[in-house]
Short mmCIF file of C-alpha atoms in Angstrom, two decimals:
data_model
loop_
_atom_site.label_atom_id
_atom_site.label_comp_id
_atom_site.label_asym_id
_atom_site.label_seq_id
_atom_site.Cartn_x
_atom_site.Cartn_y
_atom_site.Cartn_z
CA MET A 1 -20.67 -25.21 5.81
CA THR A 2 -17.88 -26.32 4.18
CA THR A 3 -15.12 -23.81 4.10
CA ASP A 4 -11.51 -24.30 2.56
CA ILE A 5 -9.74 -24.77 5.57
CA ASP A 6 -12.17 -27.70 6.24
CA GLU A 7 -10.57 -29.50 2.89
CA ALA A 8 -7.36 -31.47 2.15
CA ARG A 9 -6.12 -29.87 -1.13
CA ASP A 10 -2.77 -29.52 -2.51
CA TRP A 11 -1.15 -26.03 -4.31
CA GLN A 12 -2.95 -26.55 -7.00
CA GLY A 13 -5.88 -27.09 -5.55
CA ASN A 14 -6.49 -30.93 -6.36
CA GLU A 15 -8.06 -33.09 -3.60
CA ILE A 16 -4.92 -34.68 -1.20
CA ASP A 17 -4.69 -38.60 -1.73
CA CYS A 18 -2.14 -39.53 0.80
CA ALA A 19 -2.03 -43.12 -1.29
CA SER A 20 0.62 -41.52 -4.05
CA CYS A 21 2.19 -40.09 -1.76
CA PRO A 22 6.21 -40.41 -1.32
CA HIS A 23 5.98 -40.27 2.59
CA ARG A 24 2.48 -42.55 3.16
CA ASP A 25 4.46 -45.11 5.01
CA LEU A 26 4.31 -41.72 7.82
CA LEU A 27 0.61 -41.96 8.29
CA ALA A 28 0.93 -45.50 10.39
CA LEU A 29 3.62 -43.66 12.08
CA GLY A 30 2.17 -40.43 12.94
CA GLY A 31 4.75 -38.31 10.99
CA CYS A 32 1.85 -37.12 9.24
CA GLU A 33 -1.90 -36.39 9.57
CA ILE A 34 -4.14 -35.26 6.70
CA LYS A 35 -6.00 -31.76 7.43
CA LYS A 36 -3.00 -31.32 10.28
CA ALA A 37 0.80 -32.20 9.37
CA CYS A 38 1.07 -32.44 5.90
CA VAL A 39 3.93 -31.63 3.00
CA GLN A 40 1.39 -31.68 -0.06
CA ASP A 41 -1.32 -29.50 1.47
CA ARG A 42 -1.44 -26.18 0.68
CA TYR A 43 -1.68 -24.48 4.07
CA ALA A 44 1.28 -22.64 5.56
CA ARG A 45 0.61 -24.31 8.87
CA ARG A 46 0.14 -27.63 8.04
CA LEU A 47 3.33 -27.58 6.06
CA GLU A 48 4.98 -26.52 9.45
CA ARG A 49 3.85 -29.03 11.23
CA PHE A 50 4.91 -31.78 8.98
CA PHE A 51 8.75 -30.42 8.56
CA GLN A 52 8.48 -29.74 12.59
CA GLN A 53 8.14 -33.64 12.86
CA ASN A 54 10.07 -34.59 9.87
CA ARG A 55 13.17 -32.32 9.38
CA ALA A 56 15.31 -34.87 7.46
CA LEU A 57 12.65 -34.31 4.51
CA ALA A 58 12.86 -30.36 4.16
CA ASP A 59 16.33 -30.34 2.30
CA GLN A 60 14.14 -32.13 -0.74
CA TYR A 61 11.48 -29.40 -1.23
CA LEU A 62 13.85 -26.28 -1.74
CA ASP A 63 12.81 -26.70 -5.01
CA HIS A 64 9.57 -27.47 -5.05
CA PRO A 65 7.64 -25.29 -7.29
CA TYR A 66 4.84 -24.21 -4.74
CA PHE A 67 6.25 -21.16 -2.66
CA GLU A 68 5.04 -21.63 0.55
CA THR A 69 6.29 -25.28 0.81
CA ARG A 70 10.26 -23.71 -0.48
CA ALA A 71 9.48 -21.29 2.37
CA VAL A 72 8.69 -23.36 5.50
CA ALA A 73 11.03 -25.86 4.30
CA ALA A 74 13.97 -23.30 4.32
CA GLY A 75 13.01 -22.86 8.20
CA TYR A 76 13.93 -26.53 8.75
CA ALA A 77 16.89 -27.28 6.14
CA THR A 78 20.28 -27.97 6.57
CA VAL A 79 21.58 -24.36 6.67
CA PHE A 80 24.24 -24.60 3.86
CA LEU A 81 21.70 -25.09 1.32
CA LEU A 82 20.59 -21.97 1.92
CA PRO A 83 22.06 -19.35 0.41
CA ARG A 84 21.00 -20.18 -3.17
CA LEU A 85 17.60 -19.42 -2.09
CA LEU A 86 18.12 -15.88 -1.96
CA GLN A 87 18.08 -15.59 -4.99
CA ASP A 88 14.57 -17.41 -4.78
CA PRO A 89 11.56 -15.33 -7.29
CA ASP A 90 9.52 -15.12 -3.50
CA GLU A 91 10.42 -12.72 -1.48
CA THR A 92 8.51 -14.88 1.50
CA VAL A 93 11.09 -17.67 0.60
CA ARG A 94 13.89 -15.58 0.53
CA TRP A 95 13.65 -14.04 3.97
CA SER A 96 12.66 -17.63 5.08
CA ALA A 97 16.00 -18.37 4.25
CA ALA A 98 18.16 -15.27 4.86
CA ARG A 99 17.17 -14.87 8.41
CA ARG A 100 18.44 -18.25 9.26
CA LEU A 101 21.99 -17.11 8.02
CA PRO A 102 24.68 -15.17 9.08
CA LYS A 103 24.69 -11.36 8.92
CA ARG A 104 27.03 -10.79 6.10
CA TYR A 105 24.11 -12.77 3.98
CA LEU A 106 21.51 -10.13 4.88
CA LEU A 107 23.53 -7.19 3.55
CA PRO A 108 22.86 -7.63 -0.17
CA LEU A 109 18.98 -8.10 0.75
CA ARG A 110 19.17 -4.54 1.84
CA ASN A 111 18.27 -3.51 -2.37
CA ASP A 112 15.84 -6.43 -2.28
CA PRO A 113 12.92 -5.40 -4.59
CA HIS A 114 10.28 -6.61 -2.08
CA ARG A 115 9.83 -4.13 0.41
CA GLU A 116 9.00 -6.59 2.84
CA VAL A 117 12.37 -8.17 3.01
CA ARG A 118 13.87 -4.65 3.20
CA ILE A 119 11.48 -4.04 6.07
CA ARG A 120 12.60 -7.37 7.69
CA VAL A 121 16.07 -6.82 6.88
CA ALA A 122 16.07 -3.18 8.15
CA SER A 123 14.60 -4.79 11.91
CA VAL A 124 17.53 -7.03 12.34
CA LEU A 125 20.46 -4.93 11.28
CA SER A 126 22.25 -2.11 13.36
CA ASP A 127 24.55 0.76 13.35
CA GLU A 128 26.79 1.30 9.96
CA ASP A 129 25.24 -1.94 7.96
CA LEU A 130 21.84 0.64 8.40
CA ARG A 131 23.71 3.30 6.60
CA PRO A 132 22.88 2.74 3.10
CA MET A 133 18.93 1.84 4.01
CA ALA A 134 18.51 5.52 5.60
CA SER A 135 17.86 6.85 1.88
CA ASP A 136 15.92 3.60 0.86
CA GLU A 137 12.71 5.02 -1.57
CA ASP A 138 9.59 3.42 1.13
CA TYR A 139 9.11 5.45 4.12
CA TYR A 140 7.96 2.31 6.42
CA VAL A 141 11.97 1.09 5.96
CA ARG A 142 13.24 3.95 6.49
CA GLN A 143 11.14 4.45 9.82
CA ILE A 144 12.62 1.18 11.19
CA VAL A 145 16.00 2.66 10.35
CA ALA A 146 15.52 5.28 12.68
CA LYS A 147 14.23 3.43 15.39
CA ARG A 148 17.12 0.94 15.14
CA ALA A 149 20.21 3.01 13.91
CA SER A 150 22.67 4.68 16.26
CA PRO A 151 22.07 8.54 17.07
CA GLY A 152 25.53 9.30 15.32
CA LEU A 153 23.60 8.03 12.46
CA LEU A 154 20.07 9.86 12.66
CA PRO A 155 21.52 13.21 11.37
CA LEU A 156 20.70 11.50 7.90
CA LEU A 157 17.35 11.40 8.37
CA VAL A 158 16.71 15.03 10.33
CA LEU A 159 14.97 16.61 6.51
CA ASP A 160 13.47 12.82 5.47
CA PRO A 161 10.46 13.53 3.23
CA ASP A 162 8.18 11.52 5.65
CA SER A 163 6.84 13.18 9.08
CA GLY A 164 6.24 9.62 10.59
CA VAL A 165 10.72 9.42 10.27
CA ARG A 166 11.32 12.67 11.09
CA ARG A 167 9.44 11.77 14.63
CA GLU A 168 11.15 9.00 15.40
CA VAL A 169 14.69 10.49 14.79
CA ALA A 170 13.56 13.62 17.05
CA ARG A 171 12.36 11.28 19.98
CA ARG A 172 16.24 9.82 19.83
CA ILE A 173 18.79 12.02 18.06
CA GLY A 174 21.69 13.51 19.84
CA PRO A 175 20.37 16.84 22.06
CA GLU A 176 22.52 19.10 20.05
CA TRP A 177 20.04 18.62 16.91
CA LEU A 178 16.82 19.68 18.81
CA ALA A 179 16.70 22.94 18.09
CA GLN A 180 16.60 22.30 14.33
CA MET A 181 13.62 19.79 14.54
CA ALA A 182 11.74 22.53 16.66
CA MET A 183 11.40 23.97 13.64
CA ASP A 184 10.26 21.25 11.51
CA LYS A 185 7.02 21.98 9.42
CA ASP A 186 5.15 19.25 11.35
CA GLY A 187 3.79 19.83 14.50
CA GLU A 188 4.17 16.40 15.99
CA VAL A 189 7.91 16.77 15.25
CA ARG A 190 7.88 19.63 17.02
CA LEU A 191 6.40 17.84 20.05
CA GLU A 192 8.84 15.20 20.30
CA ALA A 193 11.73 17.77 19.91
CA ALA A 194 10.12 19.81 22.59
CA ARG A 195 9.50 17.07 25.08
CA ARG A 196 13.42 16.62 25.22
CA MET A 197 14.16 19.87 25.73
CA SER A 198 15.35 21.74 28.79
CA PRO A 199 13.12 24.50 29.64
CA GLY A 200 15.58 26.84 29.38
CA ARG A 201 15.59 26.22 25.27
CA LEU A 202 11.96 25.14 25.53
CA LEU A 203 11.14 28.86 26.22
CA ALA A 204 12.48 29.43 22.81
CA MET A 205 9.10 27.45 21.39
CA ILE A 206 6.32 29.85 23.47
CA ASP A 207 5.16 31.35 20.12
CA ASP A 208 4.76 27.60 18.22
CA SER A 209 1.59 27.57 16.45
CA ASP A 210 0.60 24.02 17.61
CA TRP A 211 -1.30 23.98 20.92
CA ARG A 212 0.49 20.45 21.77
CA VAL A 213 3.52 22.56 21.83
CA ARG A 214 2.30 25.76 23.89
CA TYR A 215 0.98 23.19 26.47
CA GLU A 216 4.11 21.67 26.60
CA VAL A 217 6.21 24.69 27.23
CA ALA A 218 3.55 25.72 29.39
CA SER A 219 3.91 22.65 31.77
CA ARG A 220 7.83 22.94 32.10
CA VAL A 221 9.34 26.33 32.06
CA ASP A 222 9.40 28.48 34.90
CA THR A 223 6.42 30.15 36.25
CA TYR A 224 7.69 33.94 35.74
CA GLU A 225 8.26 33.08 32.20
CA LEU A 226 4.37 32.14 31.32
CA SER A 227 2.39 35.51 31.75
CA ARG A 228 2.80 35.59 27.76
CA LEU A 229 0.44 32.40 27.65
CA LEU A 230 -2.11 33.66 29.91
CA ASP A 231 -4.08 34.89 27.07
CA ASP A 232 -3.24 31.90 25.08
CA PRO A 233 -6.16 31.03 22.10
CA ASP A 234 -6.36 27.22 23.26
CA PRO A 235 -8.28 26.76 26.69
CA MET A 236 -6.22 24.00 27.84
CA VAL A 237 -2.88 25.97 27.20
CA ARG A 238 -4.70 29.25 29.51
CA GLU A 239 -6.11 26.20 31.86
CA LEU A 240 -2.73 25.14 32.68
CA VAL A 241 -1.13 28.68 32.79
CA ARG A 242 -3.50 29.67 35.31
CA SER A 243 -3.26 26.85 37.22
CA ARG A 244 0.59 26.91 37.65
CA THR A 245 0.54 30.72 38.18
CA GLY A 246 -2.19 31.31 40.18
CA PHE A 247 -3.95 33.95 38.11
CA THR A 248 -7.78 33.93 38.46
CA GLY A 249 -8.23 36.86 36.87
CA ALA A 250 -9.83 37.86 33.76
CA SER A 251 -8.17 38.12 30.11
CA ARG A 252 -5.75 40.73 30.26
CA SER A 253 -6.44 41.40 26.64
CA GLY A 254 -9.68 43.33 27.81
CA PRO A 255 -12.41 41.18 25.89
CA THR A 256 -15.43 40.79 27.86
CA SER A 257 -16.65 37.17 28.70
CA PRO A 258 -20.13 36.28 27.14
CA ASN A 259 -20.95 35.41 30.80
CA THR A 260 -20.00 38.34 31.95
CA LYS A 261 -22.52 41.18 33.02
CA PRO A 262 -21.68 44.84 32.19
CA ALA A 263 -21.33 47.24 34.98
CA THR A 264 -24.43 49.48 36.06
CA GLU A 265 -24.29 52.66 34.17
CA PRO A 266 -25.11 55.27 37.20
CA SER A 267 -28.43 57.10 36.40
CA SER A 268 -28.68 60.29 35.21
#
């Protein structure tokens, strides 16, 4: 069965005609090949192979009507021609140009209308250049900021509306902020904070509503502090506490286990 990728068609869906191509002389020289390395083809990989073999031609295609052709050509064209592509209507072209330019050209793209461009920009900037992006409307952009920003900038994201952003902040923020993050409404954020707290500070989370946080507490605080968790509602927490303390008795709260037989009453 023939698929689209088996065909040689241009960006408008027409069959490619090598005889009408302005670079037809390259065919005999091995500079291009139908269905493999062709500047007329609509597939980016075939365009990429063409410009890899013919870099000197890339400048001619920065104004091509097909966005994929412009984007791939931008990866090989003369750098001095690329700044104008930062205004290209297609986000793929804008990023393809930006990634080859000095950092100062990236800064205006922090406000690019397309999230993919802003995500990519955030992934290469650092420190103060990232500060404006801490308030980006897209949660994933802010997650990238939380992963790359210096700890000194992370307080800007402590109250971020997205729990994934706050989790990343809890993993990296300065220890003086962990107590505040330990009060977060999301259990996974509190858990990330708990994992970084000293045993002494961790004790404040012994009554946390999330069993994972209590398990973290039970695994690291001093054993003499664990009596409050002997009757924890979660079996994994109880098991850990008893293994650490050596306690093997029944629950201190008094209820009998369903498998425990009642004591025999004396006969009358």
